[in-house]
Short mmCIF file of C-alpha atoms and ligand atoms in Angstrom, two decimals:
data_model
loop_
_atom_site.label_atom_id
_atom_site.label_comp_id
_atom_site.label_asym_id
_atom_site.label_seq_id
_atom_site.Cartn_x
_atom_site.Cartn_y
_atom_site.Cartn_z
CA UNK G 1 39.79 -33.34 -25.36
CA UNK G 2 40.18 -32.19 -29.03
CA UNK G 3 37.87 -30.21 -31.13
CA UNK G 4 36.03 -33.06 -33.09
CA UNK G 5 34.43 -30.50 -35.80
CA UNK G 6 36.58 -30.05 -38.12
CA UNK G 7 36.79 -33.83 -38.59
CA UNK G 8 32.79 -33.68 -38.50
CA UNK G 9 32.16 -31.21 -40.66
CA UNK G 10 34.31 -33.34 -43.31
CA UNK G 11 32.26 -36.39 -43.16
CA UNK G 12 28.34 -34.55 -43.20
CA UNK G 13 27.23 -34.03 -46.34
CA UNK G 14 28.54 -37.53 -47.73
CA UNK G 15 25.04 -37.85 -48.85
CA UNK G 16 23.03 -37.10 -51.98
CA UNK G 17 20.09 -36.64 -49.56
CA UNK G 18 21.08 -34.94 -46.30
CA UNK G 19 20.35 -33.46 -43.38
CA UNK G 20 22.75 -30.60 -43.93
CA UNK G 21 21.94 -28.05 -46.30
CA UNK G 22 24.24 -25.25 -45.59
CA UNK G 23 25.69 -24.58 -48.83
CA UNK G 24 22.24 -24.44 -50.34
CA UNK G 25 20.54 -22.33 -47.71
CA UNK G 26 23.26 -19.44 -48.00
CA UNK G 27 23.63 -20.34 -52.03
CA UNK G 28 22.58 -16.26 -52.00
CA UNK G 29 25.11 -15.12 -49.35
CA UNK G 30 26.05 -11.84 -51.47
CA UNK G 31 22.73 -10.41 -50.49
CA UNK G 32 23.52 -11.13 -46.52
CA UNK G 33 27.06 -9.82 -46.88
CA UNK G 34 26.30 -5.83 -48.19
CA UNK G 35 24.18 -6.54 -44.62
CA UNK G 36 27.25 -7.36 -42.72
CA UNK G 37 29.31 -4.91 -44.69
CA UNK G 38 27.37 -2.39 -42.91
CA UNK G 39 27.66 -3.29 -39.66
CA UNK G 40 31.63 -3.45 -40.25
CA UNK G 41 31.47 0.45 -41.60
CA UNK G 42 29.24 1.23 -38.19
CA UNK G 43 31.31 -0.78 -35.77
CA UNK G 44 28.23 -2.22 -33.58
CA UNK G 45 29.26 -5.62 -33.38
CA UNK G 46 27.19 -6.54 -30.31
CA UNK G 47 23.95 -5.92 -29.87
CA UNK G 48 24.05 -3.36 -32.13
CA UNK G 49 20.98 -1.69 -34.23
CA UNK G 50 20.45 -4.70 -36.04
CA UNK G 51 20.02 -6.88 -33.21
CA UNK G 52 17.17 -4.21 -31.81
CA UNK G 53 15.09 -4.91 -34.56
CA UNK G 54 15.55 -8.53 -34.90
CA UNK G 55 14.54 -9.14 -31.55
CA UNK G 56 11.66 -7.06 -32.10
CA UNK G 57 10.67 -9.39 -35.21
CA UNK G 58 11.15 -12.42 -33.40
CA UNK G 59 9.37 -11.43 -30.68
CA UNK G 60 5.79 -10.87 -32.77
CA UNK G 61 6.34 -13.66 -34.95
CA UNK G 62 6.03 -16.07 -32.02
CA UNK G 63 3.44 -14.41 -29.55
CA UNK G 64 5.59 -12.12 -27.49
CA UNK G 65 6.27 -8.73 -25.97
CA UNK G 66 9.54 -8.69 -25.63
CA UNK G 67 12.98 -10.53 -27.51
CA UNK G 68 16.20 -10.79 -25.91
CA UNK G 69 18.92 -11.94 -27.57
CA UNK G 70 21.79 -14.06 -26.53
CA UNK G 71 24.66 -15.72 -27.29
CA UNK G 72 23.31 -18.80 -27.85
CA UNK G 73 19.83 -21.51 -26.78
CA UNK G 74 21.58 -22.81 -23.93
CA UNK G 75 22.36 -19.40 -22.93
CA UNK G 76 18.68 -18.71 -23.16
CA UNK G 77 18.07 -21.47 -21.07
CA UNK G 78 20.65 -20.77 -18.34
CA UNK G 79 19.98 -17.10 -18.25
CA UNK G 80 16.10 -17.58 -17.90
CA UNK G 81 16.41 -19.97 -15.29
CA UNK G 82 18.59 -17.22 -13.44
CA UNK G 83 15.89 -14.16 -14.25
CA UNK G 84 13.61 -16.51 -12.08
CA UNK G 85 16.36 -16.94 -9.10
CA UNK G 86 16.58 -20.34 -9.41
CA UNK G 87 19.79 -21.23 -7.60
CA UNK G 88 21.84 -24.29 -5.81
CA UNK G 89 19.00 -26.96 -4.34
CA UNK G 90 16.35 -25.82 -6.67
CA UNK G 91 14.96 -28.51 -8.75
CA UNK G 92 13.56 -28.21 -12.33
CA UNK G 93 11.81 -30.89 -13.54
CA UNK G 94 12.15 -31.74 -17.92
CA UNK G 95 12.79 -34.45 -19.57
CA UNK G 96 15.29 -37.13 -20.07
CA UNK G 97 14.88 -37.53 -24.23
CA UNK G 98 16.35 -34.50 -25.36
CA UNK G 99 19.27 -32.74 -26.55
CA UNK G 100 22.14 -31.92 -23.44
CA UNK G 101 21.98 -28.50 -23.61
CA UNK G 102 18.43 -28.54 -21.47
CA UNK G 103 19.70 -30.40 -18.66
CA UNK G 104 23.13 -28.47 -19.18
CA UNK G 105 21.31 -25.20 -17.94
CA UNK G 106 20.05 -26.24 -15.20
CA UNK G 107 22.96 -27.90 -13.87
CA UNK G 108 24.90 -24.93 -14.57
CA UNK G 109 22.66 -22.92 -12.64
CA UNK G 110 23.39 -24.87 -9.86
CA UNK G 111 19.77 -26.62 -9.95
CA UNK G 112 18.97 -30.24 -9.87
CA UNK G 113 16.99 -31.58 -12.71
CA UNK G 114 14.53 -33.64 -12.08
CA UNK G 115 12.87 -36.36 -14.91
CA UNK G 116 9.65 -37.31 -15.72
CA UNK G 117 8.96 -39.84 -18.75
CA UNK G 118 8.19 -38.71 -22.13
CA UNK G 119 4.85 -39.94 -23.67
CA UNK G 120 3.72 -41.24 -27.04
CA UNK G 121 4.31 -37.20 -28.94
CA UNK G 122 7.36 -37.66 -27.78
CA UNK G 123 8.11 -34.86 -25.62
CA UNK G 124 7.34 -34.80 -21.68
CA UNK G 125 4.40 -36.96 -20.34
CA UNK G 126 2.22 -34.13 -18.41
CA UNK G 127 0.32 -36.46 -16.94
CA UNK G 128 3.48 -37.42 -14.61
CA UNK G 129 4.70 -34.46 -13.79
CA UNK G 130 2.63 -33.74 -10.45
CA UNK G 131 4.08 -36.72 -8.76
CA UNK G 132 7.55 -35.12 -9.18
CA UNK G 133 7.03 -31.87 -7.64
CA UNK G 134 8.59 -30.94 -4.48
CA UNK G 135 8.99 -28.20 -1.95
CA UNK G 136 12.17 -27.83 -4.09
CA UNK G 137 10.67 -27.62 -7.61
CA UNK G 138 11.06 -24.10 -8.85
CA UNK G 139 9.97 -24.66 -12.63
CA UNK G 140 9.22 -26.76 -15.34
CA UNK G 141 11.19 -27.10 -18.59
CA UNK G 142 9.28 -28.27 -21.26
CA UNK G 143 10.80 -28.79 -24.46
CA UNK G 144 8.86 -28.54 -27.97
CA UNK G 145 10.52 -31.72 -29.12
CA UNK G 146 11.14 -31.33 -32.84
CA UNK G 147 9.04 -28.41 -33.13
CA UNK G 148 5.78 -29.97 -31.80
CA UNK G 149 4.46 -28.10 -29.04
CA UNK G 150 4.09 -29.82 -25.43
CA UNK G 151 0.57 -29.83 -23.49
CA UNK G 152 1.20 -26.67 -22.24
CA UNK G 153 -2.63 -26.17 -21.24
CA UNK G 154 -1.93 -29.23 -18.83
CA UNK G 155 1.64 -27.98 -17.86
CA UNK G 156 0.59 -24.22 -17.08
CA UNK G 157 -2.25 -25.43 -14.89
CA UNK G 158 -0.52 -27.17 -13.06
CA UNK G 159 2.60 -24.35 -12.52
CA UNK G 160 -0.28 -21.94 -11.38
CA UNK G 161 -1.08 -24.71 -8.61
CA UNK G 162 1.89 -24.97 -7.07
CA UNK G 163 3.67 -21.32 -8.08
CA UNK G 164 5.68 -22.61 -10.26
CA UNK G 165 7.40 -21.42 -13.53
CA UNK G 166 7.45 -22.61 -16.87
CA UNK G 167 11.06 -22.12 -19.16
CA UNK G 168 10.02 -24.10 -22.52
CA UNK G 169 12.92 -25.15 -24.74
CA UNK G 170 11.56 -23.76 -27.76
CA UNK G 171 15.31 -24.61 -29.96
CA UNK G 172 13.17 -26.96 -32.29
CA UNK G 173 10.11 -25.01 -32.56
CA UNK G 174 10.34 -21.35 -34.06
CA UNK G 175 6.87 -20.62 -35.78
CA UNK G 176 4.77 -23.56 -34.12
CA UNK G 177 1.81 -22.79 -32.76
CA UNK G 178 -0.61 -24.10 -29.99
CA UNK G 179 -4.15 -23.75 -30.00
CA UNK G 180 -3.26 -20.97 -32.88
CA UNK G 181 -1.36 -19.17 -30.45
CA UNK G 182 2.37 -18.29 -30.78
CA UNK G 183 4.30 -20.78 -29.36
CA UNK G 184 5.97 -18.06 -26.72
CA UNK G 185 2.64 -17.02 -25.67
CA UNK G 186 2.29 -21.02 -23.99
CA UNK G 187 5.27 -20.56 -21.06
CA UNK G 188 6.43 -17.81 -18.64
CA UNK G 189 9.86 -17.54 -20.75
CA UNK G 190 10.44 -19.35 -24.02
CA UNK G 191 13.98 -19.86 -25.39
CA UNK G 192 15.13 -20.41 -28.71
CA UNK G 193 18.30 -21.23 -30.96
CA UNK G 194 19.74 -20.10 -34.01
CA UNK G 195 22.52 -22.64 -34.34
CA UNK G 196 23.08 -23.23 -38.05
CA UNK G 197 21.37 -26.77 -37.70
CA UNK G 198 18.40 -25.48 -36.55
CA UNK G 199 15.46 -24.40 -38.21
CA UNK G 200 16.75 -20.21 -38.58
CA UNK G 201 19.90 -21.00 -39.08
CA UNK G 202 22.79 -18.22 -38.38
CA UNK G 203 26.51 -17.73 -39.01
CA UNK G 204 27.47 -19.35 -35.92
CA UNK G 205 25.34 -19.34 -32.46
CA UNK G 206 22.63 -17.54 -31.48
CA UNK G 207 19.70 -17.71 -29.04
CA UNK G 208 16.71 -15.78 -27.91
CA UNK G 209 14.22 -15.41 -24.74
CA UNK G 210 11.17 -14.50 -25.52
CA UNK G 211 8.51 -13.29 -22.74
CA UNK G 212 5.45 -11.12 -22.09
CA UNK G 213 6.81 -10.35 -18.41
CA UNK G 214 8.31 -7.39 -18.51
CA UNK G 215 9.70 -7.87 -15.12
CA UNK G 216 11.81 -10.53 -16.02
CA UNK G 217 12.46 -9.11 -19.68
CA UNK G 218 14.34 -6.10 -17.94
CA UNK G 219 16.52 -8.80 -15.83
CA UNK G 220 17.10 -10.53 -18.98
CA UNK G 221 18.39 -7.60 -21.21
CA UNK G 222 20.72 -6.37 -18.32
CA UNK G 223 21.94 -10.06 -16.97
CA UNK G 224 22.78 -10.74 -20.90
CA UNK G 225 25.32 -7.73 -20.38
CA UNK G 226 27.11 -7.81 -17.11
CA UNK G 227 24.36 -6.94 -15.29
CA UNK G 228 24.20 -3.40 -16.55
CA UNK G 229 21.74 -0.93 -16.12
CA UNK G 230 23.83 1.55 -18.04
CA UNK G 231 27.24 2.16 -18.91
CA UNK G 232 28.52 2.90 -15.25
CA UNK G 233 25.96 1.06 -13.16
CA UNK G 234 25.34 -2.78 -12.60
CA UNK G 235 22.51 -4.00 -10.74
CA UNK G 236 24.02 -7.77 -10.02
CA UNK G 237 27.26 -8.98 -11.46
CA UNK G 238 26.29 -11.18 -14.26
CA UNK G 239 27.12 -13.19 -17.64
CA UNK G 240 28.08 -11.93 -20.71
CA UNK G 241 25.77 -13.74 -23.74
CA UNK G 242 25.28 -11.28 -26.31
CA UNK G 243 23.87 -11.64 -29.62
CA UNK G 244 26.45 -10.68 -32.09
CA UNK G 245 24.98 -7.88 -34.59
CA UNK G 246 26.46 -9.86 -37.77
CA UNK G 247 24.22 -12.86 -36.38
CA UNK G 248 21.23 -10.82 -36.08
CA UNK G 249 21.86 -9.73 -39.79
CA UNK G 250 21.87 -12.89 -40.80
CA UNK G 251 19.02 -14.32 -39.02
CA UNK G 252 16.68 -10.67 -40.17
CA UNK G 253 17.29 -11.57 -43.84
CA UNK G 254 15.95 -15.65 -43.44
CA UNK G 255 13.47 -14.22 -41.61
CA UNK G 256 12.01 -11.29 -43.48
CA UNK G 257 13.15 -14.00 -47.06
CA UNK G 258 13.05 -17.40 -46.20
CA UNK G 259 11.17 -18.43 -43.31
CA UNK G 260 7.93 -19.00 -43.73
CA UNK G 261 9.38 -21.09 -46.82
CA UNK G 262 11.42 -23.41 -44.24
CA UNK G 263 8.80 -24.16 -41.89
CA UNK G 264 5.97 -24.37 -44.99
CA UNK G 265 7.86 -26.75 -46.79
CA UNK G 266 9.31 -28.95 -43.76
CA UNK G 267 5.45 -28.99 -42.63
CA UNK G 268 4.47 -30.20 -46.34
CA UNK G 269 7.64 -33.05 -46.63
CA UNK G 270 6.52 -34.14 -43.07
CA UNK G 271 2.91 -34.45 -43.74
CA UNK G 272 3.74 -36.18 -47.13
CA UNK G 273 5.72 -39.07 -44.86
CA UNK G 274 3.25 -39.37 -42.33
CA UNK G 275 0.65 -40.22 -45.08
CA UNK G 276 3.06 -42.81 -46.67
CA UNK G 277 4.00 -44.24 -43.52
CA UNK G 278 0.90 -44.78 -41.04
CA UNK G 279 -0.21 -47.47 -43.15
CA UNK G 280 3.01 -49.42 -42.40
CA UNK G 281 2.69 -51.50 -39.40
CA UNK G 282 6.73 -51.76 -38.39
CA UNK G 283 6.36 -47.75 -37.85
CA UNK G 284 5.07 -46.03 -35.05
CA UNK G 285 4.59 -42.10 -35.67
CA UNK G 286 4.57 -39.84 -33.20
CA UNK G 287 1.46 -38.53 -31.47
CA UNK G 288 0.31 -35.43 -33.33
CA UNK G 289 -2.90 -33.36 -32.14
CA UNK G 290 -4.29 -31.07 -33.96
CA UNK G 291 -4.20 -28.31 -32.08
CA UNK G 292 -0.69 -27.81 -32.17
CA UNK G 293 1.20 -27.00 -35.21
CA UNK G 294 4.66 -28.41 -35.03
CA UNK G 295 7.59 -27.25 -37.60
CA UNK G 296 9.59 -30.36 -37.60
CA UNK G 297 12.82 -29.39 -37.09
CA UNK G 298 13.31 -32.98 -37.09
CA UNK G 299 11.15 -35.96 -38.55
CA UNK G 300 11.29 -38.63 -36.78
CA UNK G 301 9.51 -41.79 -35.93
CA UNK G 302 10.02 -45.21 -34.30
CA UNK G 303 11.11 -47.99 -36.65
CA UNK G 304 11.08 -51.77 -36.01
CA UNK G 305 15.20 -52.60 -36.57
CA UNK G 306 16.16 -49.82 -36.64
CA UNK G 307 20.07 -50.10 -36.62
CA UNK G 308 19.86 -52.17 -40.07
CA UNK G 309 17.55 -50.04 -41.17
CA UNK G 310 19.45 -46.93 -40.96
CA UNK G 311 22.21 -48.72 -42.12
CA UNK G 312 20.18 -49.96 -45.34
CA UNK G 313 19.12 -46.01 -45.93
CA UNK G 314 22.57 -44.69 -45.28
CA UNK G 315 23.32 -47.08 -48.55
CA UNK G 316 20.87 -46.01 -50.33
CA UNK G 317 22.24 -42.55 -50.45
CA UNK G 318 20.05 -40.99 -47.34
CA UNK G 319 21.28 -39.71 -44.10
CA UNK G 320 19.01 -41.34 -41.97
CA UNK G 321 20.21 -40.45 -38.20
CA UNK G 322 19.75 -41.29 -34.47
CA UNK G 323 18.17 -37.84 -32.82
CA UNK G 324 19.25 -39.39 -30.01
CA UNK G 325 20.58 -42.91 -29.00
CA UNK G 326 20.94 -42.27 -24.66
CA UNK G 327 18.74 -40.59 -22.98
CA UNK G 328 20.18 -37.80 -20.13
CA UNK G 329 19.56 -40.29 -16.99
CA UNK G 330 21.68 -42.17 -18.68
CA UNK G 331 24.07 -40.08 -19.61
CA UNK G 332 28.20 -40.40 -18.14
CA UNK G 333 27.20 -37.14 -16.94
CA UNK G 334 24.07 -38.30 -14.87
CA UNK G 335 26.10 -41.11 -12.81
CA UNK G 336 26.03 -39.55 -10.03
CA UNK G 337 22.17 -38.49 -10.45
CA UNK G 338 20.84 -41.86 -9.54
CA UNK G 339 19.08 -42.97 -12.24
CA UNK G 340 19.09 -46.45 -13.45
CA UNK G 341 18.14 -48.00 -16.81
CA UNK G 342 14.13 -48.26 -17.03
CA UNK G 343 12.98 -45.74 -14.62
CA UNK G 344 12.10 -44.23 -17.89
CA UNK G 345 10.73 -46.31 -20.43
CA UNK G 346 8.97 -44.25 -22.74
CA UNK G 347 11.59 -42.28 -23.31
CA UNK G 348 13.83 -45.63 -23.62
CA UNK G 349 12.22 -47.39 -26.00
CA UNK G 350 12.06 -44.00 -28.09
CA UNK G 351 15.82 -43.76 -28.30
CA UNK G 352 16.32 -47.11 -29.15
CA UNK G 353 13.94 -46.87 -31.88
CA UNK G 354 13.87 -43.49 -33.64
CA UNK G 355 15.09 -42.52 -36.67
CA UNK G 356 15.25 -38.97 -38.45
CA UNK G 357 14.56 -38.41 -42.22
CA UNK G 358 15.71 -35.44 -43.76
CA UNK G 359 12.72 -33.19 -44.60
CA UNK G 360 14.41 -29.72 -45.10
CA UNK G 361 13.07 -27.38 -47.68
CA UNK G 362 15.62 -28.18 -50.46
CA UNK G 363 14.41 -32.24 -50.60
CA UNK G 364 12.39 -32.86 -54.06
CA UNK G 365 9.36 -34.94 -54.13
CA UNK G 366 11.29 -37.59 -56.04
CA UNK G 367 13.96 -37.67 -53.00
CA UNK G 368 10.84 -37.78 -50.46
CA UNK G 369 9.34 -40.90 -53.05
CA UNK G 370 12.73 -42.51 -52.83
CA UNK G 371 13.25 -42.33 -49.07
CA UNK G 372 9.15 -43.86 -48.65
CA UNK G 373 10.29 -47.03 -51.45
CA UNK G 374 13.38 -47.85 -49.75
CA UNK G 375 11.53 -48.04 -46.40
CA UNK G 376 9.00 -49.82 -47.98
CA UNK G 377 11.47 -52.17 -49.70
CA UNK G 378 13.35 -52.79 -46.31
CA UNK G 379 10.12 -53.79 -44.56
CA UNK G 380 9.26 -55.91 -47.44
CA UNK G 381 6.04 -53.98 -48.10
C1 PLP Q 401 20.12 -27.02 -29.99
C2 PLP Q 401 19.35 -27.21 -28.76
C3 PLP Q 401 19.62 -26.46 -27.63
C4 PLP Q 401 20.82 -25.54 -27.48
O1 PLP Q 401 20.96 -24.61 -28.45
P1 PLP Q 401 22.41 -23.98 -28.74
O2 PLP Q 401 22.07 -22.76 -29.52
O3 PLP Q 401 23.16 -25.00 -29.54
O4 PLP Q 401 23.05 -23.68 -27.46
C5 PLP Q 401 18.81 -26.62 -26.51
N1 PLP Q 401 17.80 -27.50 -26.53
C6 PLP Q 401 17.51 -28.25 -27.59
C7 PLP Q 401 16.35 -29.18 -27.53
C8 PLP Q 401 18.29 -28.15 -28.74
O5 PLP Q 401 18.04 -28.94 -29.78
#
């Protein structure tokens, strides 16, 4: 099979309002490069002094002890399921609406995932998820579905009850809180990426674990690297998912510059929708409590026709997008699973329905009062 990016990376940003904002973001690159010009003079490529400090930044800005950085979110994923032991005819149980890479590390740890429907925020249905525990189940992977936090008061009692642990998928949700506490402070191990479509966006890819345990922060840091405990020792032959130094750089300066901008703004766009939408009765908006403070890495709701109208926006100059149209028990990949169209409705009837709007931190109020008109126009409203 053939690299389709290149191709890909031709056709995004086609329109005058987009999800891609690349260019714009790293419009001040100069400032990042005397950074990485530095770490070519010292040589520390990976996890080098820069990546030291990053992780210790990361790691306070979202409720925890301790940062590890990897190669990439998956990685984070994978490799936390593997600090915990979880092996070949362990299950973990997540959800079947969202993005590959969640189910992806578990199967690659040789674990069976196990689904449980979403509910009306969106993101796993906590109510369900006692039914699906088994002698088997070894943890629960939540996932902050664009940035909103999960009911991880719900989800953590109920790992305490049966011994379980919780790995969130925290890729959407860098900064959100839940009941005002950092968003890593809600799961056993919390994993994060920096993929340059995500929120803190890098050079190329990047992940994170972040945990209070030190236990399993010590596995982490030496199962990133080979399993090293130092140079000439390894404790268990491992993985090597390091987090590049120039990546850490990168992902210091939008931290210590830009931020607190991204996630402010995205909050502000999102909130500014919401209002314009919840009086339109062909929409249905996520869920949102306010306890939790989500940092909409994507907005998204569920739209009444929503092939023609995605196709109507897409004309209108807006890169309205499916975030995602098959859920993972329905995947190719999940054939052999035994899954079967409707054992999950919620999450179903969410991919059939949703649609993103852009609602980075570079869209202007008159872009956010064109995108409200032309829904309002499709709808006839
Ligand atoms: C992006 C993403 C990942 C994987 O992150 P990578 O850094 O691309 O490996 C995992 N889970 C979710 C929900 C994501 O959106």
């Amino acid at each position: 099979m053939a690299n389709f990016y290149p191709k890909q990376y031709q056709e995004t940003g086609q329109f005058p309002i987009n999800h891609n904002y690349l260019p714009q973001q790293f419009s001040d690159y100069e400032e990042i490069w005397q950074q990485v010009k530095k770490v070519v003079q010292q040589g520390d490529f990976t996890l080098g002094h820069a990546v030291d400090k990053f992780e210790h930044t990361f790691a306070q800005m979202n409720g925890a002890k301790y940062g590890i950085g990897v190669g990439s979110g998956t990685d984070a994923l994978f490799l936390s399921l593997k600090a915990l032991g979880v092996d070949k005819g362990d299950e973990v149980i997540t959800t079947p609406f969202t993005f590959f890479a969640t189910i992806g590390s578990i199967v690659t740890a040789g674990a069976t995932p196990v689904f449980v429907d979403a509910a009306d925020d969106f993101n796993i249905d906590a109510k369900l998820i006692e039914d699906a525990i088994t002698p088997r189940t070894k943890a629960i992977m939540p996932v902050h579905w664009s940035g909103n936090p999960c009911d991880m008061d719900e989800i953590n009692g109920l790992a305490k009850q049966y011994n379980l642990s919780v790995v969130a998928d925290a890729c959407h949700a860098i900064q959100a809180t839940y009941n005002n506490k950092g968003i890593a402070e809600c799961s056993d191990l919390t994993c994060f990426s920096m993929h340059p479509l995500k929120n803190l966006n890098v050079w190329g890819d990047g992940g994170m674990v972040l945990t209070n345990n030190k236990a399993l922060a010590d596995t982490l840091y030496s199962i990133r690297n080979h399993g090293l405990i130092d140079r000439d020792h390894c404790q268990t032959f491992s993985y090597n998912s390091r987090l590049d130094t120039v990546q850490a750089v990168v992902a210091q300066y939008l931290t210590d510059n830009k931020l607190n901008n991204i996630s402010g703004k995205r909050i502000e766009h999102a909130e500014y929708l919401d209002n314009a939408f919840k009086s339109i009765k062909h929409i249905k908006l996520p869920n949102r409590q306010p306890n939790k403070k989500s940092v909409y890495h994507l907005y998204m709701g569920l739209f009444e026709r929503r092939d023609e109208l995605q196709v109507f926006l897409n004309t209108q100059g807006i890169d309205a997008k499916v975030h995602y149209p098959v859920p993972m028990h329905l995947q190719p990949a999940a054939k052999d699973m035994g899954y079967q169209k409707g054992d999950f409705p919620v999450a179903e009837n969410i991919c059939d329905n949703c649609l993103s709007l852009p609602v980075h931190e570079y869209i202007s109020q008159d872009q956010l009062d064109h995108m409200i008109q032309c829904v309002k126009d499709f709808y006839g409203e």
